[in-house]
GROMACS .gro file of N, CA, C and O in nm:
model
  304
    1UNK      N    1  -1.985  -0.186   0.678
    1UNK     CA    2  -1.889  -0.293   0.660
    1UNK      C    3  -1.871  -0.317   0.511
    1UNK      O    4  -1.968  -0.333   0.437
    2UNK      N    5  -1.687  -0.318   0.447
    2UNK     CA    6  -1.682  -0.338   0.324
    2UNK      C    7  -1.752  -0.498   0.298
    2UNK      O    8  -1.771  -0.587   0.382
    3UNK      N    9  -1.781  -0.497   0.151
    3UNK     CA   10  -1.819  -0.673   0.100
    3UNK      C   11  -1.705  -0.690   0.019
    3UNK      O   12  -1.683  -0.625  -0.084
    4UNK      N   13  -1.625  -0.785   0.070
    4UNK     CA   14  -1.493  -0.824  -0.002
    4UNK      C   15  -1.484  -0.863  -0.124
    4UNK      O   16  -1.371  -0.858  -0.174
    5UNK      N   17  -1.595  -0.911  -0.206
    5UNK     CA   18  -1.658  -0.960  -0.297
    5UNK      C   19  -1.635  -0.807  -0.447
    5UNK      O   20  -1.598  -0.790  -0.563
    6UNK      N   21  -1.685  -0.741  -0.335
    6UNK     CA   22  -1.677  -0.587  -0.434
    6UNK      C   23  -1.542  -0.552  -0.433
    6UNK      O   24  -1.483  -0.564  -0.541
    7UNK      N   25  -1.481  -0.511  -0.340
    7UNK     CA   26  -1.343  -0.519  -0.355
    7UNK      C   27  -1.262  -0.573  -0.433
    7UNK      O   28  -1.186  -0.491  -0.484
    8UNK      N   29  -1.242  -0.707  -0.474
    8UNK     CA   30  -1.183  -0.804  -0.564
    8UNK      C   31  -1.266  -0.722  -0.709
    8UNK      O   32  -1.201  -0.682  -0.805
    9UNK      N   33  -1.406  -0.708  -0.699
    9UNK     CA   34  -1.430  -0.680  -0.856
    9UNK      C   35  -1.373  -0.565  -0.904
    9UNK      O   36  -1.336  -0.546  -1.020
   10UNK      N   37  -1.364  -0.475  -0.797
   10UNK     CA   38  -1.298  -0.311  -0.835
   10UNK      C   39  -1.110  -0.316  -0.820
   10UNK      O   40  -1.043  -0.218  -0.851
   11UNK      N   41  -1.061  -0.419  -0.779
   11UNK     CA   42  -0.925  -0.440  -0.790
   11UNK      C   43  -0.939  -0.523  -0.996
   11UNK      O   44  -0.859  -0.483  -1.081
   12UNK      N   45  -1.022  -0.605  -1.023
   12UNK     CA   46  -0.981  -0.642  -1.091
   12UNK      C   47  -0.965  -0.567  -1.240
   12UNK      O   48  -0.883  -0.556  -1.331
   13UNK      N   49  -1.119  -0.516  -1.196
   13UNK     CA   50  -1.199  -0.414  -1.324
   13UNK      C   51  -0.995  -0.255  -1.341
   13UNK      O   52  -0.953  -0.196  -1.441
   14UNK      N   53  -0.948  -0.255  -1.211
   14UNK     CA   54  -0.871  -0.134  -1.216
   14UNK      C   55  -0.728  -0.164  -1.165
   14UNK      O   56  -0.679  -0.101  -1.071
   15UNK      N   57  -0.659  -0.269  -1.232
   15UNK     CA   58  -0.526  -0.329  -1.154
   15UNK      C   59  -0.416  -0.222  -1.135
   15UNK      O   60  -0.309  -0.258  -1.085
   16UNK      N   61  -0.435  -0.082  -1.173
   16UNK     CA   62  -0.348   0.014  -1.189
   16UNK      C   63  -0.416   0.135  -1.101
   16UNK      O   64  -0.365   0.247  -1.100
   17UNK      N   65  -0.528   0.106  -1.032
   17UNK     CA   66  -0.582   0.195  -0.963
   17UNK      C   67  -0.572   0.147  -0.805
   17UNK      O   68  -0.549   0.032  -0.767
   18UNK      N   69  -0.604   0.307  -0.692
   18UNK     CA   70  -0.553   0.246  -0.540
   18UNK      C   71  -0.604   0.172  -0.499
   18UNK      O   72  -0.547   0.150  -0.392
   19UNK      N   73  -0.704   0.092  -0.513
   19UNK     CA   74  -0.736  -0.015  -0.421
   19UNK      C   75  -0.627  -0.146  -0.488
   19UNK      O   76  -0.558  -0.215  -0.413
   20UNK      N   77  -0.627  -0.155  -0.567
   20UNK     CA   78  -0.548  -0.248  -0.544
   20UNK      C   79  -0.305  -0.218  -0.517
   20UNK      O   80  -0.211  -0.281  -0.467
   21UNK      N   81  -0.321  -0.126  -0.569
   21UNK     CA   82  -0.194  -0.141  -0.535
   21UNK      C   83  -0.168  -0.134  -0.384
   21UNK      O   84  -0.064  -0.163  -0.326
   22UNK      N   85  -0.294  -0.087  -0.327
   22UNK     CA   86  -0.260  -0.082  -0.164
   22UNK      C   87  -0.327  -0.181  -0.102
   22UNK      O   88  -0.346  -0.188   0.020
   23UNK      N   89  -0.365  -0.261  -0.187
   23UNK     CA   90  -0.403  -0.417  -0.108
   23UNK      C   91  -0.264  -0.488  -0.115
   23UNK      O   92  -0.226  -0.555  -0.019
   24UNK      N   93  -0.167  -0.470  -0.257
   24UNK     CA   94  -0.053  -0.567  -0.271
   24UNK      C   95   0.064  -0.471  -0.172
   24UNK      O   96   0.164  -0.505  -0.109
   25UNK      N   97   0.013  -0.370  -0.187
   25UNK     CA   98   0.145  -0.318  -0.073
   25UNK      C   99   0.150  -0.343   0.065
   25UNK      O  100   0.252  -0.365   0.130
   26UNK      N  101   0.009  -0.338   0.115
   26UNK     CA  102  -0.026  -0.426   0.266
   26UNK      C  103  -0.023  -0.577   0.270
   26UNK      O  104  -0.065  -0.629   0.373
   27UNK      N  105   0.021  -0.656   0.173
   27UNK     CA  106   0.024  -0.772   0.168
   27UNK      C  107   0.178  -0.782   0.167
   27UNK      O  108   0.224  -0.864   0.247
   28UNK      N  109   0.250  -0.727   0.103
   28UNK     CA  110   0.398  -0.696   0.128
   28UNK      C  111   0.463  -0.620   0.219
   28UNK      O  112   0.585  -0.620   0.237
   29UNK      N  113   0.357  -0.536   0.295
   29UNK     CA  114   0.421  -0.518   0.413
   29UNK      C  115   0.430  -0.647   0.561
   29UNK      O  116   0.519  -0.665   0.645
   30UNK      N  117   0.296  -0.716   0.541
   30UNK     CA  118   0.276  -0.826   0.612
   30UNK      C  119   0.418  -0.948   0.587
   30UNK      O  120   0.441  -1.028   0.678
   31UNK      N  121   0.481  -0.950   0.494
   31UNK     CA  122   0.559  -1.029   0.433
   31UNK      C  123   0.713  -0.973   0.488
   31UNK      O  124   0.817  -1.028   0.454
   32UNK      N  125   0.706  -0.852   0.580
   32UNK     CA  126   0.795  -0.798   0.575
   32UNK      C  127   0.916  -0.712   0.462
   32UNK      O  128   1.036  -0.691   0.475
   33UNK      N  129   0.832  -0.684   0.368
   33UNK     CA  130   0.905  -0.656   0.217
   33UNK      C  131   0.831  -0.565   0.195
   33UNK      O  132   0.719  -0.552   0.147
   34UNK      N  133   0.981  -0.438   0.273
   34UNK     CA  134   0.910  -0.273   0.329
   34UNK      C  135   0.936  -0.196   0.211
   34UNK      O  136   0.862  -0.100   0.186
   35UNK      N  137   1.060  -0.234   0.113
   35UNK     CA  138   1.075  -0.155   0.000
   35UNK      C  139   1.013  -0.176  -0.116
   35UNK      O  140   0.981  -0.071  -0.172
   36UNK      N  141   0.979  -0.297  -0.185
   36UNK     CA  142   0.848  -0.298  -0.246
   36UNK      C  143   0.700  -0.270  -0.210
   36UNK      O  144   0.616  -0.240  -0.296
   37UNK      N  145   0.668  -0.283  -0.058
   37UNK     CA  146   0.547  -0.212  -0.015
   37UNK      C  147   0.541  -0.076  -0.063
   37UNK      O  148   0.460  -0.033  -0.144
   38UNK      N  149   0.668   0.012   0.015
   38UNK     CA  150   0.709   0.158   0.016
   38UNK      C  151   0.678   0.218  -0.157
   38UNK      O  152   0.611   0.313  -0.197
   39UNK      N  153   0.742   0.140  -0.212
   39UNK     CA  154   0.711   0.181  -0.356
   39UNK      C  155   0.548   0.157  -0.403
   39UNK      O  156   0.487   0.239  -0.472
   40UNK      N  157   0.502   0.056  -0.364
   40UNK     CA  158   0.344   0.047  -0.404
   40UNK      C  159   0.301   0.154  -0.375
   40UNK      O  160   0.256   0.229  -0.461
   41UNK      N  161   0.305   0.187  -0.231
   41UNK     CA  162   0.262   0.276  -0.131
   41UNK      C  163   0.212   0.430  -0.231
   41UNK      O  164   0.104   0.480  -0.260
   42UNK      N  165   0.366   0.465  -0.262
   42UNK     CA  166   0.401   0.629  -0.339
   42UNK      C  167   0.308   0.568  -0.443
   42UNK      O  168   0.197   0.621  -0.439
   43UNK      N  169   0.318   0.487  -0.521
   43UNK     CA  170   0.235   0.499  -0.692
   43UNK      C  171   0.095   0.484  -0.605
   43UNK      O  172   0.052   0.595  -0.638
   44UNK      N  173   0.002   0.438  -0.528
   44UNK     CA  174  -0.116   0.429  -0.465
   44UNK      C  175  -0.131   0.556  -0.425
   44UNK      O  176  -0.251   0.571  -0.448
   45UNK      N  177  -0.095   0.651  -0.384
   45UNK     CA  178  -0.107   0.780  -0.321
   45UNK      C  179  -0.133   0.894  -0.470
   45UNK      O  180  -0.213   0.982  -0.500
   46UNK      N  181  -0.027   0.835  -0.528
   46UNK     CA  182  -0.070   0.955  -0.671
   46UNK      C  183  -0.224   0.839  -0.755
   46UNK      O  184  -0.311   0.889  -0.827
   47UNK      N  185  -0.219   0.738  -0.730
   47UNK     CA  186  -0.344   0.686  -0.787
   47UNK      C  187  -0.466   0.754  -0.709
   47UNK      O  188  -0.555   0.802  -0.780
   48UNK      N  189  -0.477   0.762  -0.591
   48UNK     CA  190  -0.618   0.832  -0.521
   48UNK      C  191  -0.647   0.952  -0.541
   48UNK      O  192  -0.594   1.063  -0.535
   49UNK      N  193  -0.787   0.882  -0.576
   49UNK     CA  194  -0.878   1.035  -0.630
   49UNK      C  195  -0.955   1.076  -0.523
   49UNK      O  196  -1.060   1.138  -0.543
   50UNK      N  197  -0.896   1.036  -0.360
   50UNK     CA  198  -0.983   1.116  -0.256
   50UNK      C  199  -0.850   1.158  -0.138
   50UNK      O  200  -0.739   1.108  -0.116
   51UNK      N  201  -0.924   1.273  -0.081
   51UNK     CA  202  -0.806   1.298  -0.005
   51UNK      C  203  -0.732   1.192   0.099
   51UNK      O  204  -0.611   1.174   0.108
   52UNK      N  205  -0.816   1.139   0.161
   52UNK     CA  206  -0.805   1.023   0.245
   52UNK      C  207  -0.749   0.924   0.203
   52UNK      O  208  -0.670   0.880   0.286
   53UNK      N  209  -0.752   0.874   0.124
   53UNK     CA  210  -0.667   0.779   0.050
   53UNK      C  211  -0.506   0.819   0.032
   53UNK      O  212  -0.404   0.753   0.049
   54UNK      N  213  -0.531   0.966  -0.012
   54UNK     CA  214  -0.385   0.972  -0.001
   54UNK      C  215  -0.342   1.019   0.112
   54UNK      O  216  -0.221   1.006   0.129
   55UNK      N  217  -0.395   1.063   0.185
   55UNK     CA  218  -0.340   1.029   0.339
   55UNK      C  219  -0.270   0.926   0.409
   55UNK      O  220  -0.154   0.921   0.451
   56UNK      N  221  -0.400   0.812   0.412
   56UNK     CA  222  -0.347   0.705   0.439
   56UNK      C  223  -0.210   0.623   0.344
   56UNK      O  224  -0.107   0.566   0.382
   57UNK      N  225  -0.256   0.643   0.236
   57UNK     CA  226  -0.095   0.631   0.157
   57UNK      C  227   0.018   0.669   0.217
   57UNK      O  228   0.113   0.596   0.248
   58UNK      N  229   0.000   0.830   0.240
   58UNK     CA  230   0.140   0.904   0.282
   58UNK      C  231   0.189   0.853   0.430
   58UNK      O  232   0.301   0.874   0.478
   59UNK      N  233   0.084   0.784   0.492
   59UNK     CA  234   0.095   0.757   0.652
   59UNK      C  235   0.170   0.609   0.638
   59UNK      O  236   0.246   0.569   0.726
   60UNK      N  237   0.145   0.540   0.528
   60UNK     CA  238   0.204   0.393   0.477
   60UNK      C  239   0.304   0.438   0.444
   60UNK      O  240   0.385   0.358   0.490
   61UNK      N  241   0.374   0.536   0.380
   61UNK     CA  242   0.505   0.529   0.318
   61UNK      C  243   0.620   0.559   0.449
   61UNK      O  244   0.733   0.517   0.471
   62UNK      N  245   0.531   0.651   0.520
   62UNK     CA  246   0.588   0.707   0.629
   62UNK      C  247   0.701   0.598   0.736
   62UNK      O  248   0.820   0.604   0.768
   63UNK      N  249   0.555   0.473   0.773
   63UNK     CA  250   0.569   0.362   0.832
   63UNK      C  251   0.651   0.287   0.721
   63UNK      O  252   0.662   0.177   0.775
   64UNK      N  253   0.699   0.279   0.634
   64UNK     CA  254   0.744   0.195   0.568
   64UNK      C  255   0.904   0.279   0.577
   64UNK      O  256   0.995   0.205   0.613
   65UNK      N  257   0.933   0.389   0.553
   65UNK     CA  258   1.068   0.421   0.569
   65UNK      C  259   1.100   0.394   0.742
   65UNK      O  260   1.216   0.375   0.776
   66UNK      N  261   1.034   0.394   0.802
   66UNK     CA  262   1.031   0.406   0.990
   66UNK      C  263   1.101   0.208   0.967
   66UNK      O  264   1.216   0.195   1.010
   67UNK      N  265   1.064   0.131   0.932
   67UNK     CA  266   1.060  -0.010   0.904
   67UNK      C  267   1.206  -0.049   0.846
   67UNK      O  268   1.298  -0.120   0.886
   68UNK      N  269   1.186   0.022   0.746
   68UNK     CA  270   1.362   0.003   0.654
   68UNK      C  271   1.446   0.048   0.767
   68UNK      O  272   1.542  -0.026   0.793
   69UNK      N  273   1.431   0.148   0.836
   69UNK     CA  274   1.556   0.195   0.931
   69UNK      C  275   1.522   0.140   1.024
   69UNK      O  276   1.627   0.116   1.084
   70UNK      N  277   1.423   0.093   1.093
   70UNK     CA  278   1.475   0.007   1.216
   70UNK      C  279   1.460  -0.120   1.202
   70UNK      O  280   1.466  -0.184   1.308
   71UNK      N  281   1.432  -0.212   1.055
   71UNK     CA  282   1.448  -0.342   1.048
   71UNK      C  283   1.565  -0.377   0.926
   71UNK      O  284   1.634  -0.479   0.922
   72UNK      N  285   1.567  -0.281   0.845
   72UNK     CA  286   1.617  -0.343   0.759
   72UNK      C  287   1.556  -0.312   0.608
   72UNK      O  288   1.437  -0.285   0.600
   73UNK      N  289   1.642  -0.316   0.484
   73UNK     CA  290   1.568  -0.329   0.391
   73UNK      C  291   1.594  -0.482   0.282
   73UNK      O  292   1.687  -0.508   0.206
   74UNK      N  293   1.458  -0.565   0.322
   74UNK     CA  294   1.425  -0.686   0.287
   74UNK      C  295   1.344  -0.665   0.182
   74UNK      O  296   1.237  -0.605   0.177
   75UNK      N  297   1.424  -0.736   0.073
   75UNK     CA  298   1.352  -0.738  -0.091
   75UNK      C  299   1.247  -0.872  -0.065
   75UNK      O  300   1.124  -0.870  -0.058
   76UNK      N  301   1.360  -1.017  -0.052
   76UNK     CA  302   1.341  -1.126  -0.120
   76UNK      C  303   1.185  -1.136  -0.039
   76UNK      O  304   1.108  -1.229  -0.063
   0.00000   0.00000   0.00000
């Protein structure tokens, strides 16, 4: 089980690295705001330095174009 505690320190220590752009992109996907997620998404995928990460990236961007075409593309 992650400690959320560590998380926040390694988002803060690396605001340009994947854990955090894919915490703010899953927080903007929750918000419904698929084209700023979508874009986090792609820069998080070239940020991971493990394969899995960019997996799951590429599987987020995936779901995020699937979203724009059947909901819509919502900035605000």
């Amino acid at each position: 089980m992650s400690n959320p505690a560590l998380k926040g320190d390694e988002i803060a220590r690396n605001p340009n690295g994947y854990m955090a752009m894919a915490t703010r992109a899953a927080e903007l996907e929750r918000e419904g705001r698929y084209i700023p997620a979508l874009d986090l998404w792609v820069m998080a995928k070239k940020a991971a330095k493990n394969v899995i990460n960019q997996h799951w990236a590429q599987a987020r961007v995936d779901l995020g174009m699937t979203c724009i075409h059947r909901f819509g593309k919502r900035e605000a």
